[in-house]
Amino acid sequence: MNWQAYLWSSLSAARITGSLLLRRKRILFMGLLVLLPALLPVAVAFLRRPNSGAAWGLELFGLIAEFGFLGTLAPLTAILLGTALVGDDLENGTAPYLLTRAVPRSALVVGKFAAYALVTSAAFLPAMALTFLAVVLTAPAEVEIGAGLFLLGRTFVVVALALLVYGALCCMLGTLTQRPVIYSVMFVFGWEPLTQLVPGYVDFLTLKKHLLALWPVLTTGGTGRGAEITRKVIDVSVAEASLILLGTVAVLAAVTTLTLRKKEFVRGANLA
């Protein structure tokens, strides 16, 4: 199959998968869930006392983005949607009708994953922008717009990468196992936090450590309005973290493809 036919197969898989994702109730649930952080600046503005020392302005946005979008919502979205990309087809019996066609397994995986990335990024970008707008409106004197927009762009790129890498992991688990949601939850909300309590280099076996290597840290000036974007000082460089994360996505996608290739299908039955 030449590259044009391969591209057409991938685009067809992406179009069908995107249409199915948008019709599911879980995408509506996630769409509403990712909008909730935009309410936090309003709540903080209402409850905050003068000179309380609580996070405010861009510092507040950074905390919401890191612990809300990156630490919770991105992996949760990957668990709910990523595990179903191929797993639902295998579970409900539609996989044989897809995989017995003259379509490369890799094109199917690429197309499905591209649709997932596009749909989830399209949900997160306006949600993060709305959260940033809420921060600006509740603390206009504390926010420098230029630095704030730069911070918004940097954080969104990392969150989008988190959606990709967690999605690739969950998609692979959905192909390999019959309980992908349980294993995904154990990894994201069990293994990754547990490594923070273990001394040594165990945390290098997590995705979050490498994502945090790319995460910007906001350092406010003496007036509280100026801002400088720096990076967290950790043991993984930005270049290394980027290569590891992108390589992880490629490896997980390859494992998913190889797993599908090894499965034997006939019309109406999965013989794997």
Short mmCIF file of C-alpha atoms in Angstrom, two decimals, residues 19 24 27 64 68 105 111 119 129 146 162 198 226 231 254 261:
data_model
loop_
_atom_site.label_atom_id
_atom_site.label_comp_id
_atom_site.label_asym_id
_atom_site.label_seq_id
_atom_site.Cartn_x
_atom_site.Cartn_y
_atom_site.Cartn_z
CA SER A 19 -17.75 11.15 14.90
CA ARG A 24 -20.79 9.49 23.28
CA ILE A 27 -17.31 13.17 25.97
CA ILE A 64 -4.92 25.14 38.68
CA GLY A 68 -6.19 20.38 37.85
CA ARG A 105 -3.48 -2.06 11.43
CA GLY A 111 -6.36 7.42 12.65
CA VAL A 119 -11.14 15.98 20.16
CA ALA A 129 -8.38 29.77 28.14
CA GLY A 146 1.95 39.12 28.00
CA ALA A 162 0.01 14.59 28.57
CA VAL A 198 10.14 6.11 47.42
CA GLY A 226 5.84 41.36 36.60
CA ARG A 231 11.64 25.80 34.41
CA ALA A 254 3.62 0.25 18.01
CA ARG A 261 -1.73 -7.81 14.07
#
